[in-house]
Amino acid sequence: MMHKKWIGGVLLLLIGMFTSVLGAFIGINIGTDVSDLPSETDTVALLKAHQISHVRLYNADTHMLKALSNSGIEVMVGVTNEEILGIGQSPSTAAAWINKNVAAYLPSTNITAIAVGSEVLTSIPHAAPVLVSAMNSLHKALVASNLNYQVKVSTPQSMDVIPKPFPPSTAGFNLSWGPTIYQILQFIKNTNSYYMLNAYPYYGYTEGNGIFPLDYALFRPLPSVKQIVDPNTLFHYTSMFDAMVDATYYSIEAFNFSGISIVVTESGWPWFGGSNEPDANTGNAQTYTNNLIRRVLNDSGPPSQPKLPINTYIYELFNEDERPGPVSVKNWGVLFTNGSSVYPLSLSTSNQITGNSSGVFCVAKADADPDKLQDGLNWACGQGQANCTPIQEGQRCYLPNTIANHASYAFNDYYQKMQSVGGTCDFDDTAMTTSVDPSYGSCKFTGSSNSSTIGGLTPAAIAPSSAVGGWSSNLQVSNLQYLIPAAFLVLLLL
């Protein structure tokens, strides 16, 4: 019995060691205020199809945690704001929470972090007095279960706790929250955890009264006469995102703490807004998200901490249409609930997009009529002679199993092979061109710099219309599981 417990402890420790040396990662938030939320197994299938390695949940839903079992995906679970008071006032409640929502699922579900609340100081300030008590009680319960090396505890805060984030070098936390923030930082330092930051250049730009240009918020290059420079350090900031992260590092330093890293637990851009929200649009959202992914995956930090990568969770997977508030609040998702992309992007951490792919791609429009998409898919795989073998069941581009995904692959294959002889990207107005490579994971689109077939008139596999028309648009669960390298080391120890 002791031998098994020791092996389990070694496995959890090794998992933590490996995840800390694999470089920066892009994760994603999964909100649940969605009217037609896919099943948990379908959601995990989507995560796998896009090779998403890290997810953040806003709760500890038992069905989702079971679905994530043996997926290899690292999971951050959440203590809801409503649970903080009870946990902060009762160590036994904290211990019960750990036993029910963490210990019960490890090691098969790879839980590595607990986010205690969401922007507690600014959203539910009445809970602030017990926030650190809740964090301490949860950590002690992890220690009692020998899980404190595997699972870290922290609490996400918004940029609103830093009233003047620019210039970053003079930034500091709001002193009215000083004692609580100091205790949070002391806890993070003592437990070898990290500061959780929600960083939204969208709000920094839209609420900035025109001080900063849109290009700065979207990671676009600025002309030499408009460079953003900290006058005290002379550091050049090429993006508002980097400036926000650095402002937080400087704020931590102002409290005389060092050696605390930052993980961005939320960042994104809404793709649709109301009439008074013109900057919430598909073009800006696509630009921001793809540039954010590229920025994070270059493994560098902000100017003051260039060697500390900025691990980041994109906000968010699906549009939360049931959230109250402005139109934009409901439209931050990168995927629709049927699995199709809101706009072209690569979520795969193994496919680091370069931003300048080898050409132009043809993909299905996000708002295309499903029946027209199916007709276009049938034509492309039939008369159009596109190679549709990769989107057959069991093949590398089958998941996510949606009409939009399959149509994008078929449309693009046809377009890449036929554009030189007059082929177009139209398909009854259901397709559009994009310079962003839509490849993901092992699914490489024709024309991609990573594809083995780069354009040209190559022989195409012709799929019968009846077979194509019979493809299901329901998501399927992949049987392929991700392997944890540390597991092999454990086997050597047995």
XYZ file of C-alpha atoms in Angstrom:
494
model
C 0.000 0.000 0.000
C 2.820 2.387 0.919
C 4.597 1.420 -2.312
C 1.565 2.426 -4.387
C 1.212 5.691 -2.500
C 4.900 6.464 -3.058
C 4.627 5.728 -6.789
C 1.558 7.986 -7.012
C 3.430 10.767 -5.282
C 6.417 10.378 -7.633
C 4.098 10.481 -10.650
C 2.476 13.719 -9.507
C 5.846 15.281 -8.723
C 7.287 14.303 -12.102
C 4.250 15.655 -13.917
C 4.793 18.969 -12.162
C 8.494 18.942 -13.056
C 7.848 18.245 -16.728
C 5.147 20.875 -17.111
C 7.488 23.470 -15.631
C 10.229 22.957 -18.223
C 8.239 22.572 -21.426
C 8.131 26.311 -22.185
C 5.235 28.717 -22.486
C 1.736 27.418 -23.114
C -1.564 28.698 -24.398
C -4.588 27.485 -22.468
C -8.262 28.349 -22.695
C -11.106 29.251 -20.342
C -14.359 27.304 -20.467
C -17.351 29.303 -19.247
C -20.754 27.690 -18.820
C -23.266 30.534 -19.264
C -24.101 28.970 -22.631
C -27.633 28.090 -23.755
C -26.597 25.088 -25.873
C -23.383 23.982 -24.179
C -21.972 20.810 -25.776
C -21.688 17.707 -23.653
C -18.538 17.333 -21.598
C -17.217 14.513 -23.800
C -17.804 16.572 -26.937
C -16.042 19.548 -25.356
C -13.007 17.425 -24.501
C -13.025 16.066 -28.065
C -12.802 19.654 -29.318
C -9.937 20.397 -26.932
C -8.062 17.365 -28.220
C -8.764 18.185 -31.855
C -7.159 21.598 -31.336
C -4.398 20.076 -29.172
C -5.206 22.396 -26.295
C -2.990 21.356 -23.407
C -4.333 23.556 -20.584
C -7.875 24.511 -19.566
C -9.319 26.637 -16.831
C -12.730 25.810 -15.359
C -14.646 28.369 -13.325
C -15.910 25.639 -11.020
C -15.156 21.993 -10.297
C -17.917 20.365 -12.309
C -17.825 16.619 -11.734
C -18.945 15.713 -15.266
C -16.259 17.875 -16.874
C -13.539 16.587 -14.553
C -14.514 12.996 -15.360
C -14.517 13.751 -19.095
C -11.002 15.180 -18.789
C -9.763 11.990 -17.154
C -6.784 10.421 -18.952
C -6.751 13.236 -21.515
C -3.363 14.564 -20.394
C -4.827 18.076 -20.407
C -3.724 20.183 -17.440
C -6.726 21.495 -15.529
C -7.167 24.590 -13.381
C -10.311 24.218 -11.292
C -12.130 27.125 -9.718
C -13.569 27.955 -6.329
C -16.593 30.064 -7.197
C -17.037 33.485 -5.634
C -20.078 32.123 -3.819
C -17.964 29.438 -2.130
C -15.232 31.707 -0.781
C -16.963 32.866 2.396
C -17.718 29.326 3.552
C -14.229 28.033 2.780
C -12.535 31.078 4.289
C -14.428 30.711 7.544
C -14.085 26.943 7.947
C -10.949 24.812 7.438
C -13.115 21.681 7.489
C -15.141 23.073 4.570
C -11.883 23.683 2.693
C -10.723 20.121 3.389
C -14.044 18.738 2.182
C -13.775 20.846 -0.976
C -10.301 19.457 -1.738
C -11.379 15.881 -1.102
C -14.470 16.213 -3.298
C -13.146 18.341 -6.147
C -9.422 17.584 -6.391
C -8.237 14.465 -4.574
C -11.121 12.403 -5.937
C -9.941 12.944 -9.529
C -6.144 12.815 -9.284
C -4.050 11.508 -10.881
C -6.255 10.469 -13.844
C -7.526 14.028 -14.239
C -4.428 16.205 -14.302
C -5.470 18.991 -11.933
C -2.536 21.354 -11.402
C -4.046 24.569 -10.022
C -6.938 26.042 -8.056
C -8.145 29.542 -8.863
C -9.816 30.881 -5.721
C -12.611 33.110 -6.943
C -12.568 35.482 -9.878
C -11.423 39.078 -9.413
C -12.559 38.938 -5.791
C -11.135 42.279 -4.675
C -12.984 44.268 -7.329
C -16.090 42.121 -7.928
C -17.032 40.941 -4.404
C -14.981 43.112 -2.025
C -17.012 41.929 0.994
C -15.234 38.558 0.666
C -11.756 40.109 0.678
C -11.227 39.708 4.448
C -11.475 35.907 4.179
C -9.831 35.439 0.751
C -6.351 34.650 2.038
C -7.815 32.480 4.811
C -9.585 30.457 2.118
C -6.358 30.095 0.149
C -4.448 29.007 3.254
C -7.067 26.457 4.252
C -7.147 24.954 0.767
C -3.353 24.728 0.690
C -3.244 23.049 4.099
C -5.803 20.515 2.887
C -3.571 19.817 -0.130
C -0.591 19.325 2.177
C -2.599 16.873 4.258
C -3.351 14.901 1.077
C 0.267 15.164 -0.153
C -0.923 17.085 -3.212
C 0.673 20.463 -2.575
C 3.528 19.852 -5.037
C 1.096 18.930 -7.821
C -1.609 21.544 -7.211
C -0.927 25.248 -6.724
C -3.363 27.735 -5.198
C -3.762 31.371 -6.243
C -6.494 33.925 -6.985
C -7.051 35.813 -10.288
C -7.179 39.601 -10.096
C -8.045 42.189 -12.715
C -5.890 45.109 -13.808
C -8.281 47.331 -11.831
C -6.200 46.664 -8.692
C -3.449 48.703 -10.395
C -4.964 52.185 -10.857
C -2.146 53.646 -13.008
C -0.539 50.868 -15.074
C 1.458 53.198 -17.324
C 4.303 53.781 -17.238
C 4.850 50.240 -15.941
C 7.923 51.194 -13.904
C 5.857 53.422 -11.588
C 2.819 51.158 -11.362
C 1.587 50.040 -7.963
C -1.329 48.227 -6.393
C -4.276 50.210 -5.059
C -3.231 50.962 -1.478
C -6.772 50.462 -0.212
C -6.207 46.769 -0.967
C -2.607 46.896 0.242
C -2.823 44.599 3.291
C -4.815 41.932 1.432
C -2.582 42.009 -1.654
C 0.503 41.808 0.564
C -0.920 38.680 2.210
C -1.730 37.191 -1.206
C 1.836 37.782 -2.381
C 3.253 36.343 0.853
C 1.117 33.233 0.386
C 2.230 32.862 -3.250
C 5.875 33.227 -2.247
C 5.615 30.765 0.640
C 3.838 28.088 -1.407
C 5.842 28.510 -4.632
C 2.685 29.454 -6.521
C 2.190 32.305 -9.011
C 0.209 35.519 -9.441
C -2.917 35.107 -11.559
C -3.666 38.128 -13.770
C -6.657 38.869 -15.980
C -5.249 41.176 -18.684
C -7.583 42.725 -21.251
C -6.059 45.200 -23.723
C -9.578 45.467 -25.211
C -10.719 47.342 -22.118
C -7.408 49.156 -21.821
C -8.004 50.519 -25.317
C -11.766 51.151 -25.278
C -11.658 52.791 -21.847
C -8.413 54.643 -22.496
C -9.933 57.781 -24.041
C -7.796 57.464 -27.154
C -4.475 57.642 -25.295
C -3.126 54.504 -26.963
C -3.560 53.478 -30.631
C -5.570 50.397 -31.593
C -2.511 48.804 -33.210
C -0.792 48.850 -29.812
C -3.655 46.862 -28.292
C -3.654 44.370 -31.181
C 0.114 43.613 -31.154
C 0.541 45.378 -34.498
C 3.815 47.192 -35.261
C 3.840 50.902 -34.515
C 5.618 53.523 -36.644
C 8.835 54.878 -35.169
C 7.196 58.179 -34.248
C 4.526 56.413 -32.177
C 6.649 53.981 -30.170
C 5.434 53.394 -26.608
C 8.394 53.937 -24.249
C 8.603 53.926 -20.462
C 10.366 57.257 -19.737
C 12.059 55.867 -16.615
C 13.501 52.607 -17.941
C 13.465 53.461 -21.666
C 11.929 50.037 -22.286
C 9.994 49.894 -25.556
C 6.576 48.253 -25.278
C 5.367 46.730 -28.525
C 1.988 45.748 -27.063
C -0.385 46.795 -24.325
C -0.434 43.163 -23.179
C 3.295 43.280 -22.356
C 2.877 46.622 -20.613
C 0.064 45.221 -18.436
C 2.144 42.214 -17.420
C 5.154 44.414 -16.677
C 3.034 46.854 -14.672
C 2.040 43.890 -12.504
C 5.660 42.781 -12.071
C 6.623 46.286 -10.994
C 3.653 46.434 -8.609
C 4.776 43.166 -7.011
C 8.307 44.530 -6.750
C 6.992 47.680 -5.054
C 5.812 45.420 -2.212
C 9.396 44.091 -1.932
C 8.657 40.678 -3.383
C 10.806 38.987 -6.017
C 10.791 35.592 -7.667
C 7.012 35.559 -8.193
C 5.953 34.698 -11.733
C 2.751 35.783 -13.457
C 0.266 33.604 -15.319
C -2.363 35.422 -17.374
C -5.568 33.588 -16.516
C -7.742 35.564 -18.943
C -7.077 37.524 -22.121
C -9.049 37.869 -25.314
C -11.068 40.166 -27.566
C -14.830 40.153 -28.317
C -15.755 39.469 -31.938
C -19.166 41.161 -31.870
C -20.672 44.073 -29.970
C -23.502 46.541 -29.877
C -23.810 49.694 -31.930
C -21.747 51.562 -29.323
C -19.000 48.908 -29.326
C -17.418 49.270 -32.790
C -14.077 47.783 -31.758
C -15.698 44.468 -30.867
C -15.560 42.903 -34.325
C -14.316 39.760 -36.016
C -11.270 41.375 -37.615
C -9.932 42.759 -34.359
C -10.690 39.552 -32.463
C -8.914 37.417 -35.057
C -5.907 39.739 -35.102
C -5.639 39.941 -31.326
C -6.046 36.246 -30.602
C -3.648 35.027 -33.277
C -1.060 37.632 -32.327
C -1.502 36.761 -28.647
C -0.828 33.092 -29.402
C 2.269 33.991 -31.412
C 3.445 36.353 -28.678
C 3.083 33.832 -25.855
C 4.650 30.954 -27.745
C 7.884 32.823 -28.440
C 8.807 31.916 -24.839
C 9.908 35.402 -23.822
C 8.743 37.698 -21.059
C 7.995 41.423 -20.923
C 10.855 43.934 -21.079
C 11.587 43.869 -17.340
C 11.522 40.057 -17.149
C 12.614 38.877 -20.614
C 13.419 35.326 -19.503
C 10.047 34.646 -17.844
C 7.492 33.318 -20.390
C 3.923 34.558 -20.079
C 1.706 31.462 -19.868
C -1.762 32.592 -20.906
C -5.335 31.304 -20.973
C -7.462 32.677 -23.820
C -10.878 33.971 -22.876
C -12.762 31.936 -23.967
C -13.754 28.670 -25.705
C -17.474 29.285 -26.338
C -19.636 32.402 -26.495
C -21.513 32.781 -23.212
C -24.802 34.041 -24.613
C -26.549 33.892 -21.223
C -24.187 36.337 -19.520
C -25.826 39.643 -18.537
C -24.406 42.913 -19.776
C -23.494 44.559 -23.102
C -23.598 42.600 -26.365
C -19.819 42.242 -26.402
C -19.837 40.382 -23.075
C -21.654 37.515 -24.765
C -19.256 37.201 -27.700
C -15.725 36.389 -26.584
C -15.686 32.754 -27.726
C -13.297 31.415 -30.352
C -15.554 28.460 -31.213
C -19.261 28.105 -31.775
C -20.933 25.311 -29.848
C -21.148 23.211 -33.032
C -17.348 23.144 -33.070
C -16.775 25.579 -35.943
C -14.375 28.476 -35.504
C -15.740 31.973 -35.043
C -12.757 33.177 -37.091
C -9.650 31.451 -38.473
C -7.027 30.795 -35.850
C -4.659 28.130 -34.610
C -5.180 27.071 -31.011
C -2.622 24.286 -31.223
C 0.425 24.844 -29.042
C 2.351 22.405 -31.226
C 1.629 24.432 -34.352
C 3.183 27.773 -33.571
C 1.742 30.125 -36.132
C 4.090 32.549 -37.763
C 1.567 35.110 -38.863
C 3.001 35.032 -42.389
C 1.939 31.700 -43.847
C 3.032 30.529 -47.237
C -0.078 31.912 -48.938
C -3.806 32.548 -48.865
C -6.258 29.947 -47.585
C -9.931 29.355 -48.348
C -12.169 28.575 -45.368
C -15.868 28.379 -44.563
C -17.495 31.571 -43.333
C -18.528 31.477 -39.677
C -22.105 32.534 -40.471
C -22.552 30.353 -43.565
C -25.836 28.515 -44.046
C -25.279 24.840 -43.053
C -27.247 23.502 -46.020
C -25.209 25.573 -48.468
C -22.028 24.457 -46.725
C -23.062 20.827 -47.138
C -23.794 21.393 -50.829
C -20.388 23.047 -51.266
C -18.677 20.225 -49.387
C -20.380 17.627 -51.579
C -19.325 19.469 -54.735
C -15.720 20.026 -53.611
C -15.228 16.362 -52.686
C -17.015 15.184 -55.817
C -16.932 17.214 -59.016
C -14.315 19.592 -57.590
C -11.906 16.664 -57.038
C -10.628 17.952 -53.677
C -8.712 15.428 -51.613
C -11.220 14.687 -48.843
C -9.508 11.621 -47.415
C -8.081 13.549 -44.396
C -11.613 14.459 -43.230
C -12.919 10.906 -43.313
C -13.631 9.264 -39.959
C -10.451 8.247 -38.186
C -8.230 10.482 -40.328
C -6.130 13.397 -39.099
C -8.622 16.188 -39.944
C -11.854 14.396 -39.040
C -12.170 16.089 -35.634
C -13.846 18.374 -34.891
C -16.564 16.533 -36.821
C -18.504 19.554 -38.093
C -19.676 20.613 -41.519
C -17.769 23.893 -41.166
C -14.474 22.191 -40.366
C -14.810 19.594 -43.122
C -15.943 22.220 -45.616
C -12.985 24.455 -44.776
C -10.548 21.653 -45.467
C -12.250 20.629 -48.737
C -12.755 24.211 -49.951
C -9.111 25.027 -49.296
C -7.791 21.883 -50.965
C -9.821 22.691 -54.081
C -8.766 26.344 -54.001
C -5.049 25.617 -53.603
C -5.076 23.215 -56.564
C -7.352 25.140 -58.906
C -6.762 28.863 -58.290
C -3.973 28.930 -60.889
C -6.442 27.808 -63.562
C -9.389 29.975 -62.495
C -10.685 28.241 -59.363
C -12.265 30.636 -56.849
C -13.037 30.703 -53.136
C -16.763 31.354 -53.176
C -18.887 28.180 -52.918
C -22.173 30.057 -53.164
C -20.926 32.788 -50.832
C -20.135 30.344 -48.003
C -16.336 30.694 -48.172
C -13.747 33.410 -47.723
C -9.985 33.809 -48.071
C -7.662 34.384 -45.133
C -3.909 34.782 -44.671
C -4.065 32.911 -41.340
C -3.080 29.276 -41.637
C -6.122 27.233 -40.456
C -4.005 24.131 -39.781
C -4.168 22.673 -36.283
C -2.349 19.821 -34.564
C -1.619 17.071 -37.059
C -4.199 18.464 -39.496
C -2.191 20.447 -42.043
C -4.181 22.290 -44.682
C -3.001 22.239 -48.277
C -0.817 25.288 -48.863
C 0.457 25.413 -45.298
C 4.187 25.840 -44.855
C 4.002 22.630 -42.801
C 1.990 20.706 -45.381
C 3.465 17.983 -47.565
C 1.350 19.139 -50.505
C 1.897 22.779 -51.423
C -0.596 23.648 -54.128
C -0.194 22.326 -57.646
C -2.426 20.021 -59.644
C -1.888 16.798 -57.727
C -4.153 13.764 -58.014
C -7.207 14.179 -55.809
C -9.219 11.472 -54.128
C -12.816 11.749 -55.310
C -15.336 11.061 -52.560
C -18.816 9.938 -53.659
C -21.481 12.539 -52.950
C -23.566 10.045 -51.039
C -20.702 9.296 -48.679
C -19.959 12.945 -48.084
C -23.576 13.830 -47.588
C -23.859 11.148 -44.966
C -21.170 12.596 -42.713
C -22.499 13.451 -39.284
C -22.170 16.965 -37.891
C -22.253 15.595 -34.346
C -18.974 15.773 -32.468
C -17.235 12.467 -31.888
C -14.853 11.535 -29.096
C -11.377 10.689 -30.261
C -9.908 7.442 -28.982
C -6.442 8.944 -29.129
C -5.223 9.862 -25.662
C -2.301 12.104 -24.887
C 0.564 10.428 -23.089
C 2.313 12.053 -20.145
C 6.071 11.667 -20.556
C 6.546 11.402 -16.809
C 4.505 8.228 -16.751
C 7.266 6.429 -18.626
C 9.776 7.463 -15.966
C 7.493 6.103 -13.290
C 7.312 2.791 -15.103
C 11.098 2.638 -14.991
C 10.922 3.085 -11.242
C 8.559 0.148 -10.736
